[in-house]
Amino acid sequence: MNDITTFIFDVDGVLTDGSVFITSNGEMQRTMNIRDGYAMKAAVESGYHVCVISGGSNEGVRIRLRNLGLTDIHLGIPNKVETFDEYTDIYNIKPEQVLYMGDDIPDYHVMKLVGLPTCPQDSCPEIKAISKYISHKNGGKGAVRDVIEQVMKVQGKWMEYFDGKHD
C-alpha cells in the first residue's frame, strides 16, 4: 500500500450494491454510500489519482462523481483494459502504483494488470481469487472507504487530511 498513487473503481457492485431501482419510464436509479464518497473526495484532495471505469453509463453517476472532484470518469466502457492503458499512459502511472477495486468478471482482465487488485466482500469467486485484498465490506456499503482509508493511513495522509481543514 505504500506505493499506491492511484485508485480506480468500478461502479455497479463496488460504488453501489449492484441493485437498480427501475422507474416506470425505464430509468435505472442507484444508491451510493456517503462514506465512500467522502473518502474519494479526501483522496482527490490529497493528491491521489482517482478514476472510475464502468460498463454502465448513467449520467446521475457521472454528476455524483464530478461533485466529489473526480475528473476521470469513464462510463459505458466495453473494454476496461484499453481505457486503463490509455489512462495510465496519459498520467504516466505505473501499474504497480494502482489499486483497482472490481467485483465481477468484466473487471477480471484489468485487475490482473494492477499492483493491488481489491474487491468488496460480496464479489464473485473469480474476482476474489485474484484479489490481494478482500474488503470486509460489501459493494456500496463502505468497501471503497475501506481501501482508501487503509492506503491513506499507511501513507500517513488520512488524519493529516482531516487535521483542521476538512470537517
Coordinates of N, CA and C in Angstrom, one line a residue:
M1 N 0.8 -1.2 0.0 CA 0.0 0.0 0.0 C 0.9 1.3 0.0
N2 N 2.1 1.1 0.3 CA 3.0 2.3 0.4 C 3.2 3.0 -1.0
D3 N 3.1 2.2 -2.1 CA 3.4 2.7 -3.4 C 2.2 3.1 -4.2
I4 N 1.0 3.0 -3.6 CA -0.3 3.4 -4.3 C -0.4 4.9 -4.5
T5 N -0.6 5.3 -5.7 CA -0.8 6.7 -6.0 C -2.1 6.9 -6.7
T6 N -2.8 5.8 -7.1 CA -3.9 5.8 -8.0 C -5.0 4.8 -7.5
F7 N -6.2 5.3 -7.4 CA -7.4 4.4 -7.2 C -8.2 4.3 -8.4
I8 N -8.6 3.2 -8.8 CA -9.5 3.0 -9.9 C -10.7 2.1 -9.4
F9 N -11.9 2.5 -9.7 CA -13.1 1.8 -9.2 C -14.1 1.5 -10.3
D10 N -14.7 0.4 -10.2 CA -15.9 0.0 -11.0 C -17.0 0.7 -10.3
V11 N -18.2 0.8 -10.9 CA -19.4 1.4 -10.2 C -20.3 0.3 -9.7
D12 N -21.0 -0.4 -10.5 CA -22.0 -1.3 -10.1 C -21.4 -2.5 -9.3
G13 N -21.8 -2.7 -8.1 CA -21.2 -3.7 -7.3 C -20.0 -3.3 -6.4
V14 N -19.5 -2.1 -6.7 CA -18.4 -1.5 -5.9 C -18.8 -0.2 -5.3
L15 N -19.1 0.8 -6.1 CA -19.7 2.0 -5.5 C -21.2 1.9 -5.2
T16 N -21.8 0.9 -5.8 CA -23.2 0.6 -5.5 C -23.3 -0.8 -5.0
D17 N -24.4 -1.2 -4.5 CA -24.6 -2.6 -4.1 C -25.0 -3.5 -5.2
G18 N -25.0 -3.0 -6.4 CA -25.3 -3.7 -7.6 C -26.8 -3.8 -7.9
S19 N -27.6 -3.2 -7.0 CA -29.1 -3.2 -7.3 C -29.4 -1.9 -8.1
V20 N -30.5 -2.1 -8.9 CA -31.0 -0.9 -9.6 C -32.5 -0.8 -9.3
F21 N -33.0 0.4 -9.1 CA -34.4 0.7 -9.0 C -34.9 1.2 -10.3
I22 N -35.8 0.5 -10.9 CA -36.2 0.9 -12.3 C -37.6 1.6 -12.2
T23 N -37.6 2.8 -12.6 CA -38.8 3.6 -12.6 C -39.8 3.2 -13.7
S24 N -41.0 3.7 -13.7 CA -42.0 3.3 -14.7 C -41.6 3.8 -16.1
N25 N -40.7 4.8 -16.2 CA -40.3 5.2 -17.5 C -39.0 4.6 -17.9
G26 N -38.5 3.6 -17.2 CA -37.3 2.8 -17.5 C -36.0 3.3 -17.0
E27 N -36.1 4.4 -16.3 CA -34.8 5.0 -15.7 C -34.3 4.1 -14.6
M28 N -33.0 3.8 -14.6 CA -32.4 3.0 -13.6 C -31.7 3.9 -12.6
Q29 N -32.1 3.8 -11.3 CA -31.5 4.6 -10.3 C -30.7 3.7 -9.3
R30 N -29.6 4.2 -8.8 CA -28.7 3.5 -7.9 C -28.5 4.3 -6.7
T31 N -28.0 3.7 -5.6 CA -27.7 4.4 -4.4 C -26.2 4.2 -4.2
M32 N -25.5 5.2 -3.6 CA -24.1 5.2 -3.3 C -23.9 5.6 -1.8
N33 N -22.9 5.0 -1.3 CA -22.6 5.2 0.2 C -21.9 6.6 0.4
I34 N -22.4 7.4 1.3 CA -21.9 8.7 1.6 C -20.4 8.6 2.0
R35 N -20.1 7.6 2.9 CA -18.7 7.5 3.4 C -17.8 7.1 2.3
D36 N -18.2 6.3 1.3 CA -17.4 6.0 0.2 C -17.0 7.3 -0.6
G37 N -18.1 8.1 -0.8 CA -17.9 9.4 -1.5 C -17.0 10.3 -0.7
Y38 N -17.1 10.4 0.6 CA -16.3 11.2 1.4 C -14.8 10.8 1.3
A39 N -14.5 9.5 1.3 CA -13.2 9.0 1.2 C -12.6 9.3 -0.2
M40 N -13.4 9.2 -1.2 CA -13.0 9.5 -2.6 C -12.6 11.0 -2.7
K41 N -13.4 11.9 -2.1 CA -13.1 13.3 -2.1 C -11.8 13.6 -1.4
A42 N -11.6 12.9 -0.2 CA -10.4 13.1 0.5 C -9.2 12.6 -0.3
A43 N -9.3 11.5 -1.0 CA -8.2 11.0 -1.8 C -7.9 12.0 -2.9
V44 N -8.9 12.5 -3.6 CA -8.7 13.5 -4.7 C -8.0 14.8 -4.1
E45 N -8.5 15.3 -3.0 CA -7.9 16.5 -2.4 C -6.6 16.3 -1.8
S46 N -6.2 15.0 -1.6 CA -4.9 14.7 -1.0 C -3.9 14.4 -2.1
G47 N -4.3 14.5 -3.4 CA -3.4 14.4 -4.5 C -3.3 13.1 -5.2
Y48 N -4.2 12.1 -4.8 CA -4.2 10.8 -5.5 C -4.9 11.0 -6.8
H49 N -4.6 10.1 -7.7 CA -5.4 10.0 -8.9 C -6.6 9.1 -8.6
V50 N -7.8 9.5 -8.9 CA -9.0 8.7 -8.6 C -9.8 8.6 -9.9
C51 N -10.0 7.4 -10.4 CA -10.6 7.2 -11.7 C -11.7 6.2 -11.5
V52 N -12.8 6.3 -12.4 CA -13.8 5.3 -12.4 C -13.9 4.8 -13.9
I53 N -13.9 3.5 -14.0 CA -14.1 2.8 -15.3 C -15.3 1.8 -15.1
S54 N -16.3 2.1 -15.9 CA -17.5 1.3 -15.7 C -18.2 0.9 -17.1
G55 N -18.8 -0.2 -17.1 CA -19.5 -0.6 -18.3 C -20.9 0.1 -18.4
G56 N -21.4 0.5 -17.2 CA -22.6 1.2 -17.2 C -22.5 2.7 -17.6
S57 N -23.6 3.3 -18.0 CA -23.5 4.7 -18.4 C -24.7 5.6 -17.9
N58 N -24.7 5.7 -16.6 CA -25.8 6.5 -16.0 C -25.2 7.9 -15.7
E59 N -25.9 8.9 -16.3 CA -25.5 10.3 -16.1 C -25.6 10.8 -14.7
G60 N -26.5 10.2 -13.9 CA -26.6 10.6 -12.5 C -25.3 10.2 -11.7
V61 N -24.7 9.0 -12.1 CA -23.5 8.6 -11.6 C -22.4 9.6 -11.9
R62 N -22.3 10.0 -13.1 CA -21.3 11.0 -13.6 C -21.4 12.3 -12.8
I63 N -22.6 12.8 -12.6 CA -22.8 14.0 -11.8 C -22.3 13.8 -10.4
R64 N -22.7 12.7 -9.7 CA -22.3 12.4 -8.4 C -20.8 12.4 -8.3
L65 N -20.1 11.8 -9.2 CA -18.6 11.6 -9.1 C -18.0 13.0 -9.4
R66 N -18.5 13.7 -10.3 CA -17.9 15.1 -10.6 C -18.1 16.0 -9.3
N67 N -19.2 15.8 -8.6 CA -19.4 16.6 -7.4 C -18.4 16.2 -6.3
L68 N -17.8 15.0 -6.4 CA -16.8 14.6 -5.4 C -15.4 15.1 -5.9
G69 N -15.3 15.7 -7.0 CA -14.0 16.2 -7.5 C -13.3 15.3 -8.5
L70 N -14.0 14.2 -8.9 CA -13.4 13.3 -9.9 C -13.5 13.9 -11.3
T71 N -12.4 13.8 -12.1 CA -12.4 14.3 -13.4 C -12.2 13.2 -14.4
D72 N -11.7 12.0 -14.0 CA -11.5 10.9 -14.8 C -12.6 9.9 -14.6
I73 N -13.7 10.1 -15.4 CA -14.9 9.2 -15.2 C -15.2 8.6 -16.6
H74 N -15.0 7.3 -16.7 CA -15.2 6.6 -18.0 C -16.4 5.7 -17.8
L75 N -17.5 6.1 -18.4 CA -18.7 5.3 -18.3 C -19.0 4.7 -19.7
G76 N -19.7 3.6 -19.7 CA -20.1 2.9 -21.0 C -18.9 2.3 -21.7
I77 N -18.0 1.8 -20.9 CA -16.7 1.3 -21.4 C -16.8 -0.2 -21.6
P78 N -16.7 -0.7 -22.8 CA -16.8 -2.2 -23.1 C -15.4 -2.9 -22.8
N79 N -14.3 -2.1 -23.0 CA -13.0 -2.7 -22.8 C -12.2 -1.9 -21.8
K80 N -12.3 -2.4 -20.6 CA -11.7 -1.7 -19.4 C -10.1 -1.7 -19.5
V81 N -9.6 -2.7 -20.1 CA -8.1 -2.8 -20.2 C -7.6 -1.7 -21.2
E82 N -8.3 -1.4 -22.2 CA -7.9 -0.4 -23.2 C -8.0 1.0 -22.5
T83 N -9.0 1.2 -21.8 CA -9.2 2.5 -21.0 C -8.1 2.6 -19.9
F84 N -7.9 1.6 -19.2 CA -6.8 1.5 -18.2 C -5.5 1.9 -18.8
D85 N -5.1 1.3 -19.9 CA -3.9 1.6 -20.6 C -3.7 3.0 -21.0
E86 N -4.8 3.6 -21.6 CA -4.8 5.0 -22.0 C -4.7 5.9 -20.8
Y87 N -5.4 5.6 -19.7 CA -5.4 6.4 -18.5 C -4.0 6.4 -17.9
T88 N -3.4 5.3 -17.7 CA -2.1 5.2 -17.1 C -1.0 5.8 -18.0
D89 N -1.2 5.7 -19.3 CA -0.2 6.4 -20.2 C -0.3 7.9 -20.1
I90 N -1.5 8.5 -20.1 CA -1.7 9.9 -20.0 C -1.1 10.5 -18.7
Y91 N -1.2 9.8 -17.6 CA -0.7 10.3 -16.3 C 0.6 9.7 -15.9
N92 N 1.2 8.9 -16.8 CA 2.5 8.3 -16.6 C 2.5 7.5 -15.2
I93 N 1.5 6.7 -15.1 CA 1.3 5.9 -13.9 C 1.7 4.4 -14.2
K94 N 2.5 3.9 -13.3 CA 3.0 2.5 -13.4 C 1.9 1.6 -12.8
P95 N 1.6 0.5 -13.5 CA 0.6 -0.4 -13.0 C 0.7 -0.8 -11.5
E96 N 2.0 -0.9 -11.0 CA 2.1 -1.3 -9.6 C 1.7 -0.2 -8.6
Q97 N 1.5 1.0 -9.2 CA 1.0 2.1 -8.3 C -0.5 2.2 -8.2
V98 N -1.2 1.2 -8.8 CA -2.6 1.3 -8.9 C -3.3 0.3 -8.0
L99 N -4.3 0.8 -7.3 CA -5.3 -0.1 -6.6 C -6.5 0.0 -7.4
Y100 N -7.0 -1.2 -7.8 CA -8.2 -1.3 -8.6 C -9.2 -2.1 -7.8
M101 N -10.4 -1.6 -7.7 CA -11.5 -2.4 -7.0 C -12.6 -2.8 -8.0
G102 N -12.8 -4.1 -8.2 CA -13.8 -4.6 -9.0 C -14.6 -5.7 -8.3
D103 N -15.7 -6.1 -8.9 CA -16.5 -7.1 -8.2 C -16.9 -8.3 -9.1
D104 N -16.7 -8.2 -10.4 CA -17.3 -9.2 -11.3 C -16.4 -9.4 -12.5
I105 N -16.8 -10.3 -13.4 CA -15.9 -10.8 -14.5 C -15.5 -9.6 -15.4
P106 N -16.3 -8.6 -15.7 CA -15.8 -7.5 -16.6 C -14.5 -6.8 -16.0
D107 N -14.3 -7.0 -14.7 CA -13.1 -6.3 -14.1 C -11.9 -7.3 -14.1
Y108 N -12.0 -8.5 -14.4 CA -11.0 -9.5 -14.2 C -9.7 -9.2 -14.9
H109 N -9.8 -8.9 -16.2 CA -8.5 -8.7 -17.0 C -7.8 -7.4 -16.6
V110 N -8.4 -6.4 -16.3 CA -7.7 -5.2 -15.8 C -7.2 -5.4 -14.4
M111 N -7.9 -6.1 -13.6 CA -7.3 -6.4 -12.2 C -6.1 -7.2 -12.3
K112 N -5.9 -8.0 -13.3 CA -4.7 -8.8 -13.4 C -3.4 -7.9 -13.7
L113 N -3.7 -6.7 -14.1 CA -2.6 -5.8 -14.6 C -2.1 -4.9 -13.4
V114 N -2.8 -4.7 -12.4 CA -2.5 -3.7 -11.4 C -1.7 -4.3 -10.2
G115 N -1.1 -3.3 -9.5 CA -0.3 -3.7 -8.3 C -1.1 -4.3 -7.2
L116 N -2.3 -3.7 -7.0 CA -3.1 -4.1 -5.8 C -4.6 -4.3 -6.3
P117 N -4.9 -5.5 -6.7 CA -6.3 -5.7 -7.1 C -7.1 -6.0 -5.8
T118 N -8.2 -5.4 -5.6 CA -9.1 -5.5 -4.4 C -10.5 -5.7 -4.9
C119 N -11.3 -6.1 -3.9 CA -12.7 -6.3 -4.2 C -13.6 -6.2 -2.9
P120 N -14.9 -5.9 -3.1 CA -15.8 -6.0 -1.9 C -16.0 -7.4 -1.5
Q121 N -16.5 -7.6 -0.3 CA -16.7 -8.9 0.3 C -17.7 -9.8 -0.5
D122 N -18.7 -9.1 -1.2 CA -19.7 -9.9 -1.9 C -19.4 -10.0 -3.4
S123 N -18.1 -10.0 -3.8 CA -17.7 -10.2 -5.2 C -17.8 -11.6 -5.6
C124 N -17.8 -11.8 -6.9 CA -17.9 -13.2 -7.5 C -16.6 -13.9 -7.1
P125 N -16.6 -15.3 -7.1 CA -15.5 -16.1 -6.7 C -14.2 -15.8 -7.6
E126 N -14.4 -15.6 -8.9 CA -13.2 -15.4 -9.8 C -12.5 -14.1 -9.4
I127 N -13.2 -13.1 -9.0 CA -12.6 -11.8 -8.6 C -11.9 -12.0 -7.3
K128 N -12.6 -12.6 -6.3 CA -12.0 -12.9 -5.0 C -10.7 -13.6 -5.2
A129 N -10.6 -14.6 -6.1 CA -9.4 -15.4 -6.3 C -8.2 -14.7 -6.7
I130 N -8.4 -13.6 -7.4 CA -7.2 -12.8 -7.9 C -7.0 -11.5 -7.1
S131 N -7.8 -11.3 -6.1 CA -7.6 -10.1 -5.3 C -6.6 -10.3 -4.2
K132 N -5.7 -9.3 -4.0 CA -4.8 -9.3 -2.9 C -5.4 -8.8 -1.6
Y133 N -6.5 -8.1 -1.7 CA -7.2 -7.7 -0.6 C -8.7 -7.8 -0.8
I134 N -9.5 -8.4 0.1 CA -10.9 -8.5 0.0 C -11.4 -7.7 1.2
S135 N -12.2 -6.6 0.9 CA -12.7 -5.8 2.0 C -13.7 -6.6 2.8
H136 N -13.8 -6.3 4.1 CA -14.8 -6.9 4.9 C -16.2 -6.2 4.7
K137 N -16.2 -5.2 3.8 CA -17.5 -4.5 3.5 C -18.0 -5.0 2.1
N138 N -19.3 -4.9 1.9 CA -19.9 -5.3 0.7 C -19.8 -4.0 -0.3
G139 N -20.0 -4.3 -1.6 CA -20.1 -3.2 -2.5 C -21.2 -2.3 -2.2
G140 N -21.0 -1.0 -2.3 CA -22.0 0.0 -2.0 C -22.2 0.2 -0.5
K141 N -21.5 -0.5 0.3 CA -21.7 -0.4 1.8 C -20.4 -0.1 2.5
G142 N -19.4 0.6 1.9 CA -18.2 1.0 2.5 C -17.0 0.4 2.1
A143 N -17.0 -0.5 1.1 CA -15.8 -1.1 0.6 C -14.8 -0.1 0.0
V144 N -15.3 0.9 -0.7 CA -14.4 1.9 -1.2 C -13.7 2.7 -0.1
R145 N -14.5 3.1 0.9 CA -14.0 3.8 2.0 C -12.9 3.0 2.7
D146 N -13.1 1.7 2.8 CA -12.2 0.8 3.5 C -10.8 0.8 2.8
V147 N -10.8 0.7 1.5 CA -9.5 0.6 0.8 C -8.8 2.0 0.8
I148 N -9.5 3.0 0.6 CA -8.9 4.4 0.5 C -8.4 4.7 1.9
E149 N -9.2 4.5 2.9 CA -8.7 4.8 4.3 C -7.5 4.0 4.7
Q150 N -7.4 2.8 4.3 CA -6.3 2.0 4.6 C -5.0 2.5 3.9
V151 N -5.1 2.8 2.7 CA -3.9 3.3 1.9 C -3.5 4.6 2.5
M152 N -4.4 5.5 2.7 CA -4.1 6.8 3.3 C -3.5 6.7 4.7
K153 N -4.0 5.8 5.5 CA -3.4 5.6 6.8 C -2.0 5.1 6.7
V154 N -1.8 4.1 5.9 CA -0.4 3.5 5.7 C 0.6 4.6 5.3
Q155 N 0.1 5.5 4.5 CA 1.0 6.6 3.9 C 0.9 7.9 4.8
G156 N 0.3 7.8 5.9 CA 0.2 8.9 6.9 C -0.6 10.1 6.4
K157 N -1.5 9.9 5.5 CA -2.3 11.0 4.9 C -3.7 11.1 5.4
W158 N -4.2 10.1 6.1 CA -5.7 10.0 6.4 C -6.0 11.1 7.5
M159 N -5.4 11.1 8.6 CA -5.7 12.1 9.6 C -5.1 13.5 9.3
E160 N -4.0 13.4 8.5 CA -3.4 14.7 8.0 C -4.5 15.5 7.2
Y161 N -5.3 14.7 6.4 CA -6.3 15.4 5.6 C -7.3 16.0 6.5
F162 N -7.7 15.4 7.6 CA -8.8 15.9 8.5 C -8.3 16.9 9.5
D163 N -7.0 17.0 9.7 CA -6.5 17.9 10.8 C -6.8 19.3 10.5
G164 N -8.0 19.7 10.9 CA -8.5 21.1 10.9 C -8.9 21.6 9.6
K165 N -8.7 21.0 8.5 CA -9.1 21.6 7.2 C -10.3 21.1 6.6
H166 N -10.8 19.9 7.0 CA -12.0 19.3 6.3 C -12.9 18.7 7.4
D167 N -14.0 19.3 7.6 CA -15.0 18.8 8.6 C -16.1 18.0 8.0

